Coordinates of C-alpha atoms in Angstrom, one line a residue:
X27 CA 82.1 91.9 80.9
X28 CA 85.8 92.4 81.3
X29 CA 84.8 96.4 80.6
X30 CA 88.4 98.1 81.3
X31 CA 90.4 101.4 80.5
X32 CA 92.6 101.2 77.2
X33 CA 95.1 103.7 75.5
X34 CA 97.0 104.0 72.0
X35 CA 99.8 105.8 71.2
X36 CA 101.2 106.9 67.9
X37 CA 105.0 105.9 66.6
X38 CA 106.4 109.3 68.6
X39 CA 104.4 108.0 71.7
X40 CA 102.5 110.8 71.5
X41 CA 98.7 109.2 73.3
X42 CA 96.7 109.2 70.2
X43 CA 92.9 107.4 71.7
X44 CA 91.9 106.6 75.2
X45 CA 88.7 104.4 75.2
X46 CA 86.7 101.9 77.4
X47 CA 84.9 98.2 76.6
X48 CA 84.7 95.1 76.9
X49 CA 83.2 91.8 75.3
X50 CA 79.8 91.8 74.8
X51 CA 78.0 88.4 75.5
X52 CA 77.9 87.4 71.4
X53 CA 81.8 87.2 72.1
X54 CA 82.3 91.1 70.3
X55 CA 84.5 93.3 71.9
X56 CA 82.6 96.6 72.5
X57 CA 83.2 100.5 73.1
X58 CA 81.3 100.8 76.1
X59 CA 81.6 104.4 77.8
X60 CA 83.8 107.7 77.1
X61 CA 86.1 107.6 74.3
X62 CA 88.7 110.5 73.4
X63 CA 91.0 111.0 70.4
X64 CA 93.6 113.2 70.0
X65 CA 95.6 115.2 67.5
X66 CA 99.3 114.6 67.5
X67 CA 99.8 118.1 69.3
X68 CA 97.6 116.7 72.4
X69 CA 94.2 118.6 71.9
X70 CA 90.9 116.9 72.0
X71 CA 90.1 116.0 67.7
X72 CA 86.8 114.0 68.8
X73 CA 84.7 113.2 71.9
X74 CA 82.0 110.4 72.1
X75 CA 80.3 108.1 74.7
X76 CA 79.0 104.8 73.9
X77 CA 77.1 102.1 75.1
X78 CA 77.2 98.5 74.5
X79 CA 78.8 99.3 71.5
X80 CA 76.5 102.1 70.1
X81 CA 77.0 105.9 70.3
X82 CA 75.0 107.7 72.8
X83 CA 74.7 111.7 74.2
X84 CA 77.1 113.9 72.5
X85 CA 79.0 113.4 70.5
X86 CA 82.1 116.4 69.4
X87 CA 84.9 116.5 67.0
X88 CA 87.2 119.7 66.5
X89 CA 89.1 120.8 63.9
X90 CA 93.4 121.1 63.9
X91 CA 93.0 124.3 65.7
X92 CA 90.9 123.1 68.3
X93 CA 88.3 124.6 67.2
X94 CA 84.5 122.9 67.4
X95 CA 83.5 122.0 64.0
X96 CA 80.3 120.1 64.7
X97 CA 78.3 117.9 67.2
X98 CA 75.8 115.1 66.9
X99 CA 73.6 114.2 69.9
X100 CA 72.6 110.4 69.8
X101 CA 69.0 109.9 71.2
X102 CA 67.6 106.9 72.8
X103 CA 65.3 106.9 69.9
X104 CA 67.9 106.4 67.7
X105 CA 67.7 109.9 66.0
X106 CA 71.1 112.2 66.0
X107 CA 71.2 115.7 65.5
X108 CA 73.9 116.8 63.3
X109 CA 74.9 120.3 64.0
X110 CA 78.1 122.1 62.3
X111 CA 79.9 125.2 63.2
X112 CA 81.0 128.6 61.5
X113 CA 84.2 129.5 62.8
X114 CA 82.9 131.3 65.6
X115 CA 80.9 129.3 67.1
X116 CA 77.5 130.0 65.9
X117 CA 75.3 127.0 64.0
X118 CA 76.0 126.9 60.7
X119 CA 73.6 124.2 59.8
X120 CA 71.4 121.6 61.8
X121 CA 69.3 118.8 60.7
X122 CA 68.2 115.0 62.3
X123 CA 68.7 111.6 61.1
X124 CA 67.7 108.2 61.5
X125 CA 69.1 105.1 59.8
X126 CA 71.7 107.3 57.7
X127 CA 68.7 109.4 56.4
X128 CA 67.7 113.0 56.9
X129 CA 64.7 112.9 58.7
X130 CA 62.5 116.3 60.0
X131 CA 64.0 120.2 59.0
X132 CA 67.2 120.6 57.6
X133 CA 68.7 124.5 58.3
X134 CA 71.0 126.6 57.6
X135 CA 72.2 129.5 58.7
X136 CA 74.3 132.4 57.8
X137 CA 77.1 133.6 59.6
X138 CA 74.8 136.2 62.0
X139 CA 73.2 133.3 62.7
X140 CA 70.1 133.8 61.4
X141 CA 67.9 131.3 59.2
X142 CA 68.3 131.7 55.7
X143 CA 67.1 128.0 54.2
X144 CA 65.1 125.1 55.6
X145 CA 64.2 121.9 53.5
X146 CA 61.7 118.8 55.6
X147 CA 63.0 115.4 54.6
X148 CA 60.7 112.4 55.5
X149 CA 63.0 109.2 55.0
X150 CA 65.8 111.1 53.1
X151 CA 63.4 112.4 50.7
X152 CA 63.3 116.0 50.6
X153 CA 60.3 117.8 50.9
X154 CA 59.5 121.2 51.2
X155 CA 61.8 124.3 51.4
X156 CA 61.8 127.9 51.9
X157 CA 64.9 130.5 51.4
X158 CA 67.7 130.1 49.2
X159 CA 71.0 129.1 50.4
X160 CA 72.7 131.5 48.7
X161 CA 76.6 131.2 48.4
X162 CA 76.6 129.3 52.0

């Protein structure tokens, strides 16, 4: 309940996070929908949505040149795919986790984008792999 709009600045007054939640019934205050935070130039650092207190859908963070650096996309099954970014745009690598381990392929890609290693983890453990990551 009491689920409002809040916003930080930094020393300069320069707006810093913008954010929304509220107190959960336990008494905890929660981040419940978008939050935003910003580098000190005003660009977008980091994207995320939660709810009830728990990330959900995508979520982005950028590097100091605004550039996307990688994504992680919270399912409802409480898997998140981790994917990071070459420079350009194009994946770099992608895997899944669930409860902090790697769970499921783990790839990575060179900078043309195509596959050059995979390893399967199954509960952090990894498994089998094929390719060599070379100097990636």
């Amino acid at each position: 309940h009491n689920v409002r709009d809040f916003v930080e600045y930094d020393a300069a007054g320069r707006l810093t996070l913008r954010y929304t939640g509220g107190i959960g019934n336990d008494g905890r205050f929660l981040l419940h929908g978008p939050a935003t935070w910003y580098l000190s130039d005003g660009r977008v650092q980091r994207e995320a949505h939660y709810a009830l207190g728990r990330l959900t859908g995508t979520e982005t963070f950028n590097g100091p040149d605004g550039v996307r650096l990688w994504t992680r996309e919270h399912g409802a099954d409480g898997t998140t795919v981790w994917t990071n970014y070459w420079p350009d745009g194009k994946v770099r690598t992608r895997s899944t986790w669930r409860d902090a381990h790697a769970e499921g392929p783990a790839v990575l890609h060179d900078t043309e984008g195509r596959e050059i290693y995979r390893v399967n983890f199954t509960h952090g453990l990894p498994g089998a792999a094929s390719g060599a990551p070379g100097e990636y």
